[in-house]
Amino acid sequence: MCGIIGFTGRLQVADILIGGLERLEYRGYDSAGIAVRQNDATKIIKTTGKVAELRKKASETDDIEGTCGIGHTRWATHGGVTDINAHPHVAGKVTLIHNGIIENYKELSAALKDKGYTAVSETDTEVAAMLIDSLYDGDPFKALKEADQQLAGAYGFCIMFEDRPGEIYCMRNASPLVAVSTDDGAFIASDMVALLPYSKDYFVVPEEHIVVMTPDGIKLYTMDQEEVAPKMLHVDWDTTAAQKGGYDFFMQKEIFEQPEALKNTVMPRLHNGRADFSADNISDDIFKDINHVVVTACGTAMHAGLVGRHLIESMLRIPVTVELSSEFRYMNPILDDHTLVIVVTQSGETADSLAALRLANERGAKTISIVNVKGSSIARESDYVLYTHAGPEIAVASTKAFSVQCAGMYLIALKLAEINNMMTAEEMAAYCDAFQAAIDTVAPVLEMDEQIKGIAEKIKDTFSAFYLGRSLDYAIACEGSLKLKEISYVNSEAYSAGELKHGTISLVTEGVPIIAIATQENVLPKLMANVEEVKARGAHVIMVTDKDMSSYEGIYDDLIQVPNVDDRFGTFGVTVALQLLAYHVTVFRGYDVDQPRNLAKSVTVE
């Protein structure tokens, strides 16, 4: 969630910090601040609102020169959106920024009060700063190790100590940090996107480690102060991918990047009519002797799991459960060595999904993750990882990451079929051909942008909307509804069409948009019967389908006709059409498509 940036070296730091925070704006935030070390003093500037306000405030501030500093964008959790609650926070000799949540901050605050500490903010972060200061006797390692033992929750810290000029100390538990070293100095951030102007080589800070940044470079230590060599990674996508490239919004750009993202994810893994994971170093053994598949994920990624459940159960007859990661470890799940747990996450740092993965590992299940970010915590802790190749996704609302997550589920289904002899060679080859054909339909759907924009204008003023689908289409409806809800603020819900009569139809009134999805031939007559019911009650029906609708004219008001594909692969073209619909509704309503209110890109706390 929160954005973190830090630098110490031979360059003026204020512009580096503010520029880094601007590149991290997509993560979601409501206040921002920087701290610049100046000889024996530290200059702090912070404000509510956008980074542009921080930049303006900094430009109006005299004397913010310095070559060491830290910066932060805050997404409010503990305490309201105020200047005082914004980071950085100061306690004694400690200046600190923090991504995460300290769960035991109240208990710590009470104990620190007895030691003479009184918080001026409402935040858990200031309590962490006070704790570290109370433990600090001139030895940063000792203070941080003791603090780590006392803190409960998730945290990524960057800390400047008053008597250690030019140095920044960092440590993490769950909340991500990445680090870069160049001839100009040392950089740290919560996301590599912030550091791309300086280097494409980086390392992910491991949990329960301490990073020491000086103008001469970065050193990584265990909590026992043993130096270890970091595992270096390289950004393998073009750095211009993190720029708008002429589009009005990042979300718009990312929708139009889907043909390339899908091909990059799928085509290298289809070989001679089968799924080939050899380049991923994924052993076939993980797919053997499986009698139960569990998909665990959050939000959009969970909808990719619903797509996977339909696919695996209908094709392979293996039972699949899809569980929200936030509930998974509290439900005492039934797991054993015949269970395959698939964790789906864009960032690889989603706190609830990471906790679910760890439980699965503890219970002896086989684990594989579908992840977009190399070196992320979930990627490192899974038995195997299937990386998607979407490139950076900057808009908060996921588009191309969802499509490639679905593609990952299709690939895993094919591999399960092969390893467990559930499909013949001819059937697998036909599956691969249909898969490729479905991906090829995405570009033609993007060419329907103006038509979809016209339909979006008709429903732009609605208060609520409903998405209907059956079978695979219900999973697609869930994702389509979420897209509209999270960026346009329309009160949108998805329903399995057969459930209309069990309460939901009472909400259908004159003019209410009903987006009906139809890619499954075997349930098409049933779906259209449901559509007739809402049409009879005055709904504005938008059909999104790859099927021939000539027999149903007059039942719907608008038609988004995508290219026809094999029923198993209706996901891709329809999903893109629904993304465009949500995008255009939001633009018509005048909202920020890339940064919807109250939302964060990567949810790194529970």
Coordinates of C-alpha atoms in Angstrom, one line a residue:
M1 CA 0.0 0.0 0.0
C2 CA 2.1 2.9 1.3
G3 CA 5.0 4.1 -0.9
I4 CA 8.5 4.2 0.4
I5 CA 11.6 5.8 -1.1
G6 CA 15.0 6.5 0.3
F7 CA 18.4 7.7 -1.0
T8 CA 21.9 8.4 0.4
G9 CA 24.8 9.3 -1.8
R10 CA 26.2 12.1 -3.9
L11 CA 23.1 13.7 -5.3
Q12 CA 20.6 16.2 -3.9
V13 CA 17.9 14.0 -2.4
A14 CA 14.7 16.1 -2.3
D15 CA 14.0 15.8 -6.0
I16 CA 14.9 12.1 -5.9
L17 CA 12.4 11.5 -3.1
I18 CA 9.5 13.5 -4.6
G19 CA 10.1 12.0 -8.1
G20 CA 10.1 8.5 -6.6
L21 CA 6.9 9.2 -4.7
E22 CA 5.3 10.4 -8.0
R23 CA 6.1 7.1 -9.6
L24 CA 4.6 5.3 -6.6
E25 CA 1.3 7.3 -6.7
Y26 CA -0.5 4.3 -8.3
R27 CA -0.3 2.4 -5.0
G28 CA -3.0 4.5 -3.4
Y29 CA -2.4 7.2 -0.7
D30 CA -3.8 10.2 1.0
S31 CA -0.8 12.1 2.3
A32 CA 2.9 12.4 1.6
G33 CA 6.1 13.6 3.2
I34 CA 9.9 13.6 3.0
A35 CA 12.8 13.9 5.5
V36 CA 16.1 15.4 4.4
R37 CA 19.2 15.1 6.5
Q38 CA 21.2 18.3 6.7
N39 CA 24.4 18.1 8.7
D40 CA 23.2 17.9 12.3
A41 CA 19.5 18.5 11.6
T42 CA 16.7 16.8 9.7
K43 CA 14.2 18.8 7.6
I44 CA 10.7 17.3 7.4
I45 CA 8.0 18.4 5.0
K46 CA 4.7 16.6 4.9
T47 CA 1.1 17.3 3.8
T48 CA -2.2 15.7 3.1
G49 CA -3.3 15.3 -0.5
K50 CA -1.3 14.5 -3.6
V51 CA 2.4 14.4 -4.2
A52 CA 1.9 17.5 -6.3
E53 CA 1.0 19.4 -3.1
L54 CA 4.2 18.0 -1.4
R55 CA 6.3 19.2 -4.4
K56 CA 4.7 22.7 -4.2
K57 CA 5.3 22.8 -0.4
A58 CA 8.9 21.8 -0.9
S59 CA 9.4 24.4 -3.6
E60 CA 8.2 27.1 -1.1
T61 CA 10.5 25.8 1.6
D62 CA 13.9 27.4 2.1
D63 CA 17.0 25.3 2.5
I64 CA 16.1 21.7 1.8
E65 CA 19.5 20.8 0.5
G66 CA 20.9 17.4 1.5
T67 CA 22.1 14.1 0.1
C68 CA 20.4 11.7 2.4
G69 CA 16.7 11.3 3.0
I70 CA 13.5 9.2 3.1
G71 CA 10.0 9.8 1.6
H72 CA 6.6 8.3 2.0
T73 CA 3.1 8.2 0.7
R74 CA 0.6 7.1 3.4
W75 CA -2.7 5.3 3.0
A76 CA -4.5 6.0 6.3
T77 CA -5.1 3.0 8.6
H78 CA -4.5 4.2 12.2
G79 CA -5.7 7.8 12.5
G80 CA -7.3 10.2 10.0
V81 CA -5.9 12.0 7.0
T82 CA -3.9 14.8 8.6
D83 CA -0.5 16.5 8.3
I84 CA 0.4 15.2 11.8
N85 CA -0.4 11.6 10.9
A86 CA 1.5 11.8 7.7
H87 CA 5.0 10.2 7.6
P88 CA 7.9 10.6 8.4
H89 CA 7.5 10.4 12.2
V90 CA 10.2 11.5 14.7
A91 CA 10.9 10.2 18.2
G92 CA 14.1 11.3 19.9
K93 CA 16.9 10.3 17.6
V94 CA 14.8 8.3 15.2
T95 CA 13.2 9.5 12.0
L96 CA 11.1 6.7 10.5
I97 CA 8.8 5.8 7.6
H98 CA 6.7 2.7 7.6
N99 CA 4.6 0.5 5.3
G100 CA 2.4 -2.0 7.2
I101 CA 0.4 -2.2 10.4
I102 CA 1.7 -2.7 14.0
E103 CA -0.9 -4.8 15.6
N104 CA 0.3 -4.4 19.2
Y105 CA 0.8 -0.7 19.1
K106 CA -1.6 0.0 21.9
E107 CA 0.2 -2.2 24.3
L108 CA 3.5 -0.8 23.3
S109 CA 2.2 2.8 23.6
A110 CA 1.1 2.1 27.1
A111 CA 4.5 0.7 28.1
L112 CA 6.3 3.5 26.4
K113 CA 4.2 6.1 28.2
D114 CA 5.8 4.9 31.5
K115 CA 9.2 5.6 29.9
G116 CA 8.2 9.2 29.2
Y117 CA 7.1 8.9 25.6
T118 CA 3.9 10.7 24.5
A119 CA 2.7 10.4 20.9
V120 CA 1.6 13.5 19.0
S121 CA -0.1 11.6 16.2
E122 CA -2.8 8.8 16.1
T123 CA -0.6 6.4 14.2
D124 CA 0.9 3.0 15.0
T125 CA 4.0 4.2 13.1
E126 CA 4.9 6.8 15.6
V127 CA 4.7 4.1 18.3
A128 CA 7.2 2.1 16.4
A129 CA 9.5 5.1 16.1
M130 CA 9.3 5.6 19.9
L131 CA 10.0 1.9 20.6
I132 CA 13.1 2.0 18.4
D133 CA 14.3 5.2 20.1
S134 CA 13.7 3.7 23.5
L135 CA 16.0 0.8 22.6
Y136 CA 18.7 2.8 20.9
D137 CA 21.9 3.3 22.7
G138 CA 24.1 4.1 19.7
D139 CA 23.9 0.6 18.2
P140 CA 21.3 0.5 15.4
F141 CA 21.6 -3.3 15.0
K142 CA 20.8 -3.9 18.6
A143 CA 17.9 -1.5 18.6
L144 CA 16.4 -2.9 15.5
K145 CA 16.8 -6.6 16.5
E146 CA 15.1 -5.9 19.9
A147 CA 12.3 -3.9 18.2
D148 CA 11.8 -6.7 15.7
Q149 CA 11.3 -9.1 18.7
Q150 CA 8.7 -6.9 20.3
L151 CA 6.7 -5.8 17.3
A152 CA 3.7 -7.7 16.0
G153 CA 2.3 -7.2 12.6
A154 CA 3.7 -6.2 9.2
Y155 CA 6.3 -3.6 8.6
G156 CA 8.8 -2.2 6.1
F157 CA 10.9 0.5 7.9
C158 CA 13.4 3.0 6.7
I159 CA 15.1 4.8 9.5
M160 CA 17.6 7.6 10.0
F161 CA 19.3 8.0 13.3
E162 CA 20.3 11.5 14.4
D163 CA 23.8 10.5 15.3
R164 CA 24.5 8.4 12.1
P165 CA 24.6 11.1 9.4
G166 CA 24.4 9.8 5.8
E167 CA 23.1 6.4 6.8
I168 CA 19.7 4.8 6.4
Y169 CA 18.7 1.5 8.1
C170 CA 15.9 -0.6 6.8
M171 CA 14.2 -3.9 7.8
R172 CA 11.0 -5.6 6.8
N173 CA 8.5 -8.2 8.0
A174 CA 6.1 -8.9 5.1
S175 CA 5.9 -5.4 3.7
P176 CA 8.1 -5.3 0.6
L177 CA 11.3 -3.4 0.0
V178 CA 13.7 -3.4 -3.0
A179 CA 17.2 -1.9 -3.1
V180 CA 19.5 -0.5 -5.8
S181 CA 23.2 0.5 -5.6
T182 CA 24.8 2.8 -8.2
D183 CA 27.9 5.0 -8.5
D184 CA 25.7 7.9 -7.3
G185 CA 24.6 6.2 -4.1
A186 CA 22.1 3.8 -2.5
F187 CA 18.4 3.6 -3.2
I188 CA 15.5 1.8 -1.4
A189 CA 11.8 1.7 -2.3
S190 CA 8.7 -0.3 -1.8
D191 CA 8.4 -1.0 -5.6
M192 CA 11.1 -1.1 -8.3
V193 CA 9.0 1.3 -10.4
A194 CA 10.3 4.1 -8.3
L195 CA 13.9 3.2 -9.0
L196 CA 13.8 2.5 -12.7
P197 CA 15.5 5.9 -13.7
Y198 CA 18.6 4.8 -11.7
S199 CA 19.1 1.1 -12.4
K200 CA 17.4 -2.1 -13.7
D201 CA 19.5 -4.3 -11.3
Y202 CA 18.1 -4.7 -7.8
F203 CA 17.5 -7.1 -4.9
V204 CA 14.5 -7.8 -2.8
V205 CA 15.2 -7.2 0.9
P206 CA 14.6 -10.6 2.6
E207 CA 12.4 -10.7 5.7
E208 CA 14.1 -10.5 9.1
H209 CA 17.2 -8.8 7.6
I210 CA 18.7 -5.4 8.0
V211 CA 19.9 -3.2 5.2
V212 CA 22.5 -0.5 5.8
M213 CA 22.7 2.2 3.2
T214 CA 25.6 4.6 3.0
P215 CA 26.9 6.9 0.2
D216 CA 29.3 4.1 -0.8
G217 CA 26.7 1.4 -1.2
I218 CA 24.4 -1.1 0.4
K219 CA 25.1 -4.0 2.8
L220 CA 22.7 -6.7 3.8
Y221 CA 22.8 -8.3 7.2
T222 CA 21.0 -11.0 9.2
M223 CA 19.5 -9.9 12.5
D224 CA 22.7 -11.3 14.1
Q225 CA 24.7 -8.8 12.1
E226 CA 26.2 -11.4 9.7
E227 CA 26.7 -9.9 6.3
V228 CA 25.1 -11.8 3.4
A229 CA 25.3 -11.4 -0.3
P230 CA 22.0 -10.2 -1.8
K231 CA 20.4 -12.1 -4.6
M232 CA 20.4 -9.7 -7.5
L233 CA 17.6 -9.5 -10.0
H234 CA 17.1 -7.7 -13.3
V235 CA 14.1 -5.8 -14.7
D236 CA 13.4 -7.6 -18.0
W237 CA 10.8 -5.2 -19.3
D238 CA 11.3 -1.9 -21.1
T239 CA 11.3 0.9 -18.6
T240 CA 8.9 2.9 -20.8
A241 CA 6.3 0.4 -19.8
A242 CA 5.9 2.4 -16.6
Q243 CA 5.0 5.5 -18.6
K244 CA 1.6 6.4 -20.2
G245 CA 3.0 6.4 -23.7
G246 CA 0.4 8.8 -25.1
Y247 CA -2.6 7.2 -23.5
D248 CA -4.9 9.3 -21.2
F249 CA -4.6 6.9 -18.3
F250 CA -2.4 3.9 -17.3
M251 CA -5.5 1.7 -17.2
Q252 CA -6.4 2.5 -20.8
K253 CA -2.8 1.7 -21.8
E254 CA -2.8 -1.5 -19.9
I255 CA -6.0 -2.7 -21.4
F256 CA -4.5 -2.2 -24.8
E257 CA -1.3 -4.0 -23.8
Q258 CA -3.2 -7.3 -23.3
P259 CA -2.6 -8.9 -26.7
E260 CA 1.2 -8.7 -26.1
A261 CA 1.0 -9.6 -22.4
L262 CA -1.1 -12.7 -23.2
K263 CA 1.3 -13.8 -26.0
N264 CA 4.3 -13.3 -23.7
T265 CA 2.7 -15.4 -21.0
V266 CA 1.2 -18.2 -23.1
M267 CA 3.1 -18.8 -26.3
P268 CA 6.5 -19.8 -24.9
R269 CA 4.7 -22.4 -22.8
L270 CA 2.8 -24.1 -25.5
H271 CA 5.0 -26.6 -27.4
N272 CA 4.0 -29.5 -29.6
G273 CA 0.4 -29.5 -28.4
R274 CA 1.2 -29.5 -24.7
A275 CA 2.0 -27.2 -21.8
D276 CA 5.8 -26.9 -21.4
F277 CA 7.0 -25.6 -18.1
S278 CA 10.6 -26.6 -18.5
A279 CA 11.8 -23.0 -18.8
D280 CA 10.1 -22.3 -15.5
N281 CA 11.9 -25.3 -13.8
I282 CA 8.5 -26.6 -12.7
S283 CA 8.7 -30.3 -12.0
D284 CA 5.9 -32.5 -13.3
D285 CA 5.9 -34.2 -9.9
I286 CA 3.8 -31.3 -8.4
F287 CA 0.9 -32.3 -10.7
K288 CA 1.0 -36.0 -9.9
D289 CA -1.4 -37.8 -7.5
I290 CA -3.6 -34.7 -7.0
N291 CA -7.1 -35.4 -5.7
H292 CA -8.0 -31.8 -4.7
V293 CA -7.0 -28.4 -5.9
V294 CA -7.3 -25.3 -3.7
V295 CA -7.0 -21.8 -5.3
T296 CA -6.5 -19.0 -2.8
A297 CA -6.4 -15.3 -3.7
C298 CA -7.9 -11.9 -3.1
G299 CA -10.1 -9.6 -5.2
T300 CA -9.4 -9.8 -8.9
A301 CA -7.0 -12.7 -8.5
M302 CA -9.8 -14.7 -6.8
H303 CA -11.9 -14.2 -9.9
A304 CA -9.1 -15.8 -11.9
G305 CA -9.4 -18.7 -9.5
L306 CA -13.1 -19.0 -10.2
V307 CA -12.2 -19.3 -13.9
G308 CA -9.7 -22.0 -13.0
R309 CA -12.2 -23.9 -10.9
H310 CA -14.7 -24.1 -13.8
L311 CA -12.0 -25.2 -16.2
I312 CA -10.4 -27.9 -14.0
E313 CA -13.6 -29.3 -12.7
S314 CA -15.4 -29.5 -16.0
M315 CA -12.4 -30.8 -18.0
L316 CA -10.6 -33.0 -15.5
R317 CA -13.2 -33.9 -12.9
I318 CA -10.8 -32.9 -10.0
P319 CA -12.6 -31.1 -7.2
V320 CA -11.5 -27.4 -6.9
T321 CA -12.3 -25.0 -4.1
V322 CA -11.6 -21.3 -4.4
E323 CA -11.0 -19.6 -1.0
L324 CA -10.5 -15.9 -0.2
S325 CA -7.0 -15.7 1.3
S326 CA -8.2 -13.5 4.1
E327 CA -10.4 -16.4 5.3
F328 CA -8.3 -19.3 4.4
R329 CA -6.1 -19.8 7.4
Y330 CA -8.9 -19.1 9.8
M331 CA -11.1 -21.9 8.5
N332 CA -8.7 -24.8 9.4
P333 CA -8.6 -26.0 5.7
I334 CA -8.2 -29.7 4.9
L335 CA -4.8 -30.0 3.2
D336 CA -2.4 -32.9 2.6
D337 CA 0.3 -34.0 0.2
H338 CA -2.4 -34.9 -2.4
T339 CA -3.6 -31.3 -2.4
L340 CA -2.3 -28.7 -4.9
V341 CA -2.6 -25.2 -3.6
I342 CA -2.5 -22.5 -6.3
V343 CA -1.8 -19.0 -5.0
V344 CA -2.7 -16.2 -7.4
T345 CA -1.4 -12.7 -6.9
Q346 CA -0.1 -9.9 -9.1
S347 CA 2.4 -8.4 -6.7
G348 CA 3.5 -11.5 -4.9
E349 CA 3.3 -9.5 -1.6
T350 CA -0.4 -9.7 -0.8
A351 CA -0.3 -10.2 3.0
D352 CA -3.4 -12.5 3.2
S353 CA -2.2 -14.6 0.3
L354 CA 1.3 -14.9 1.8
A355 CA -0.2 -16.1 5.1
A356 CA -2.4 -18.7 3.2
L357 CA 0.7 -20.0 1.3
R358 CA 2.6 -20.4 4.5
L359 CA -0.2 -22.4 6.1
A360 CA -0.4 -24.6 3.0
N361 CA 3.4 -25.2 3.2
E362 CA 3.1 -26.1 6.9
R363 CA 0.3 -28.6 6.2
G364 CA 2.4 -30.4 3.5
A365 CA 0.4 -29.4 0.5
K366 CA 2.1 -28.9 -2.9
T367 CA 2.2 -25.2 -3.7
I368 CA 2.5 -23.2 -7.0
S369 CA 2.0 -19.5 -7.4
I370 CA 0.9 -17.4 -10.3
V371 CA 2.8 -14.2 -9.9
N372 CA 3.8 -11.2 -12.0
V373 CA 6.7 -9.9 -9.8
K374 CA 10.0 -11.7 -9.8
G375 CA 11.6 -12.2 -6.4
S376 CA 8.5 -11.4 -4.5
S377 CA 7.8 -13.1 -1.2
I378 CA 5.1 -15.5 -2.5
A379 CA 7.3 -16.4 -5.5
R380 CA 10.2 -17.3 -3.2
E381 CA 8.2 -19.3 -0.7
S382 CA 6.1 -21.4 -3.2
D383 CA 7.4 -24.8 -4.2
Y384 CA 7.2 -23.5 -7.8
V385 CA 6.2 -20.3 -9.5
L386 CA 4.5 -19.6 -12.8
Y387 CA 5.5 -16.1 -13.7
T388 CA 3.1 -14.1 -15.8
H389 CA 4.7 -11.6 -18.2
A390 CA 2.3 -8.6 -18.0
G391 CA 5.1 -6.1 -17.3
P392 CA 4.3 -3.3 -14.7
E393 CA 0.7 -2.6 -14.0
I394 CA 0.4 0.9 -12.7
A395 CA -3.4 1.5 -12.5
V396 CA -4.9 0.3 -9.3
A397 CA -7.7 -1.6 -11.0
S398 CA -6.1 -4.7 -12.5
T399 CA -6.7 -5.5 -16.2
K400 CA -3.8 -7.1 -18.0
A401 CA -2.7 -8.8 -14.8
F402 CA -6.1 -10.5 -14.5
S403 CA -6.0 -11.7 -18.1
V404 CA -2.6 -13.3 -17.7
Q405 CA -3.6 -14.8 -14.4
C406 CA -6.5 -16.5 -16.2
A407 CA -4.0 -17.6 -18.8
G408 CA -1.9 -19.2 -16.1
M409 CA -4.9 -21.2 -14.9
Y410 CA -5.5 -22.4 -18.4
L411 CA -1.9 -23.6 -18.7
I412 CA -2.0 -25.4 -15.3
A413 CA -5.2 -27.1 -16.3
L414 CA -3.6 -28.4 -19.5
K415 CA -0.6 -29.6 -17.6
L416 CA -2.8 -31.4 -15.0
A417 CA -4.6 -33.1 -17.9
E418 CA -1.4 -34.3 -19.4
I419 CA 0.3 -35.6 -16.3
N420 CA -2.9 -37.4 -15.1
N421 CA -3.7 -38.8 -18.5
M422 CA -7.1 -37.0 -18.7
M423 CA -6.8 -35.9 -22.3
T424 CA -5.5 -37.5 -25.4
A425 CA -2.7 -36.0 -27.5
E426 CA -5.3 -34.9 -30.1
E427 CA -7.5 -33.3 -27.4
M428 CA -4.5 -31.4 -26.0
A429 CA -3.5 -30.2 -29.4
A430 CA -7.0 -29.0 -30.1
Y431 CA -7.0 -27.2 -26.7
C432 CA -3.8 -25.4 -27.6
D433 CA -5.2 -24.3 -31.0
A434 CA -8.3 -23.0 -29.3
F435 CA -6.2 -21.3 -26.7
Q436 CA -4.2 -19.4 -29.3
A437 CA -7.3 -18.6 -31.3
A438 CA -8.9 -17.0 -28.2
I439 CA -5.9 -14.9 -27.5
D440 CA -6.0 -13.7 -31.1
T441 CA -9.5 -12.3 -30.5
V442 CA -8.4 -9.7 -28.0
A443 CA -7.0 -7.3 -30.6
P444 CA -10.3 -7.2 -32.6
V445 CA -12.2 -6.6 -29.3
L446 CA -9.9 -3.6 -28.7
E447 CA -11.0 -2.3 -32.1
M448 CA -14.5 -2.1 -30.7
D449 CA -13.5 0.7 -28.3
E450 CA -15.6 3.4 -29.8
Q451 CA -18.7 1.2 -29.9
I452 CA -18.3 0.3 -26.3
K453 CA -17.7 3.9 -25.4
G454 CA -21.1 4.8 -26.9
I455 CA -22.8 2.1 -24.8
A456 CA -21.0 3.3 -21.7
E457 CA -22.4 6.8 -22.3
K458 CA -25.9 5.5 -22.0
I459 CA -25.4 4.1 -18.5
K460 CA -22.9 6.6 -17.1
D461 CA -25.4 8.2 -14.7
T462 CA -26.7 5.0 -13.2
F463 CA -26.6 4.5 -9.4
S464 CA -26.5 0.7 -9.6
A465 CA -25.9 -2.1 -12.1
F466 CA -26.0 -5.9 -12.2
Y467 CA -23.8 -8.4 -14.0
L468 CA -25.3 -11.8 -14.9
G469 CA -23.7 -15.0 -16.0
R470 CA -23.9 -18.8 -15.7
S471 CA -21.1 -21.3 -15.4
L472 CA -17.8 -19.8 -16.6
D473 CA -19.6 -16.6 -17.4
Y474 CA -20.4 -16.1 -13.7
A475 CA -16.7 -15.9 -12.9
I476 CA -16.3 -13.3 -15.7
A477 CA -19.3 -11.4 -14.4
C478 CA -17.7 -11.1 -11.0
E479 CA -14.6 -9.5 -12.4
G480 CA -16.6 -7.2 -14.7
S481 CA -18.7 -6.0 -11.9
L482 CA -15.7 -5.4 -9.7
K483 CA -14.0 -3.3 -12.4
L484 CA -17.1 -1.0 -12.7
K485 CA -17.5 -0.8 -8.9
E486 CA -14.0 0.0 -8.0
I487 CA -13.3 2.8 -10.5
S488 CA -16.7 4.4 -11.3
Y489 CA -18.2 4.0 -7.8
V490 CA -21.4 2.5 -9.4
N491 CA -23.1 0.1 -6.9
S492 CA -22.5 -2.9 -9.0
E493 CA -23.0 -6.6 -8.2
A494 CA -22.5 -9.9 -10.0
Y495 CA -25.0 -12.7 -9.7
S496 CA -25.4 -16.2 -11.1
A497 CA -28.3 -15.6 -13.4
G498 CA -30.4 -18.5 -11.9
E499 CA -30.4 -16.7 -8.5
L500 CA -32.4 -13.7 -9.8
K501 CA -35.7 -15.1 -8.6
H502 CA -34.3 -15.7 -5.1
G503 CA -34.3 -12.0 -4.1
T504 CA -32.2 -10.1 -6.5
I505 CA -34.9 -9.4 -9.0
S506 CA -36.6 -7.1 -6.5
L507 CA -33.8 -4.6 -7.2
V508 CA -34.5 -4.5 -10.9
T509 CA -36.3 -1.3 -11.8
E510 CA -36.9 0.9 -14.9
G511 CA -33.6 1.7 -16.7
V512 CA -31.2 -0.3 -14.3
P513 CA -28.3 -1.6 -16.4
I514 CA -28.1 -5.4 -16.6
I515 CA -24.8 -6.6 -18.2
A516 CA -25.5 -10.2 -19.3
I517 CA -22.6 -12.4 -20.4
A518 CA -23.1 -15.3 -22.7
T519 CA -20.2 -17.5 -23.9
Q520 CA -21.5 -20.9 -22.8
E521 CA -23.7 -22.5 -25.5
N522 CA -25.1 -25.2 -23.1
V523 CA -26.7 -22.7 -20.8
L524 CA -27.5 -19.9 -23.3
P525 CA -31.3 -20.6 -23.4
K526 CA -31.4 -20.6 -19.6
L527 CA -29.5 -17.3 -19.4
M528 CA -31.7 -15.6 -22.0
A529 CA -34.8 -16.7 -20.1
N530 CA -33.4 -14.8 -17.1
V531 CA -32.6 -11.8 -19.3
E532 CA -36.2 -11.8 -20.5
E533 CA -37.3 -11.6 -16.9
V534 CA -35.3 -8.4 -16.2
K535 CA -36.2 -6.9 -19.5
A536 CA -39.9 -7.3 -18.7
R537 CA -39.2 -5.2 -15.6
G538 CA -37.7 -2.3 -17.6
A539 CA -34.0 -3.1 -17.3
H540 CA -31.5 -1.7 -19.8
V541 CA -29.9 -4.9 -21.0
I542 CA -26.4 -5.0 -22.5
M543 CA -25.5 -8.4 -23.9
V544 CA -21.8 -9.2 -24.1
T545 CA -21.3 -12.4 -26.1
D546 CA -19.6 -14.4 -28.7
K547 CA -22.7 -16.3 -29.7
D548 CA -25.3 -15.7 -32.5
M549 CA -28.0 -13.5 -31.0
S550 CA -30.3 -13.4 -34.0
S551 CA -32.9 -15.6 -32.2
Y552 CA -33.0 -13.2 -29.3
E553 CA -33.4 -9.8 -30.9
G554 CA -35.6 -7.5 -28.9
I555 CA -34.7 -9.0 -25.6
Y556 CA -31.6 -6.8 -25.2
D557 CA -31.0 -3.0 -25.8
D558 CA -27.3 -3.1 -26.7
L559 CA -25.0 -5.8 -28.0
I560 CA -21.3 -6.2 -27.7
Q561 CA -20.5 -9.0 -30.1
V562 CA -17.0 -10.3 -29.6
P563 CA -15.4 -12.9 -32.0
N564 CA -16.6 -16.5 -31.4
V565 CA -14.3 -18.9 -29.6
D566 CA -14.4 -22.4 -28.1
D567 CA -16.7 -22.2 -25.1
R568 CA -13.8 -23.1 -22.7
F569 CA -12.0 -19.9 -23.8
G570 CA -14.8 -17.3 -23.5
T571 CA -12.8 -15.5 -20.8
F572 CA -10.5 -13.4 -22.8
G573 CA -12.4 -11.4 -25.3
V574 CA -15.4 -10.7 -23.1
T575 CA -13.2 -9.7 -20.2
V576 CA -11.5 -7.0 -22.3
A577 CA -14.9 -5.7 -23.5
L578 CA -16.0 -5.4 -19.9
Q579 CA -12.8 -3.6 -18.9
L580 CA -13.4 -1.0 -21.7
L581 CA -17.0 -0.6 -20.6
A582 CA -15.9 0.2 -17.0
Y583 CA -13.2 2.5 -18.2
H584 CA -15.4 4.6 -20.3
V585 CA -18.2 4.8 -17.7
T586 CA -15.6 6.2 -15.3
V587 CA -14.2 8.7 -17.7
F588 CA -17.7 10.0 -18.4
R589 CA -18.4 10.3 -14.7
G590 CA -15.2 12.4 -14.3
Y591 CA -13.3 10.2 -11.9
D592 CA -9.6 9.4 -11.7
V593 CA -9.4 6.0 -13.5
D594 CA -5.9 5.1 -12.3
Q595 CA -6.3 6.1 -8.6
P596 CA -9.8 5.3 -7.3
R597 CA -10.5 6.6 -3.8
N598 CA -9.6 4.5 -0.8
L599 CA -7.9 1.8 -2.8
A600 CA -4.3 0.6 -2.9
K601 CA -2.6 -1.4 -5.6
S602 CA -0.8 -3.9 -3.4
V603 CA -2.5 -4.7 -0.1
T604 CA 0.5 -5.7 2.1
V605 CA -1.4 -5.8 5.4
E606 CA -4.3 -7.9 6.5

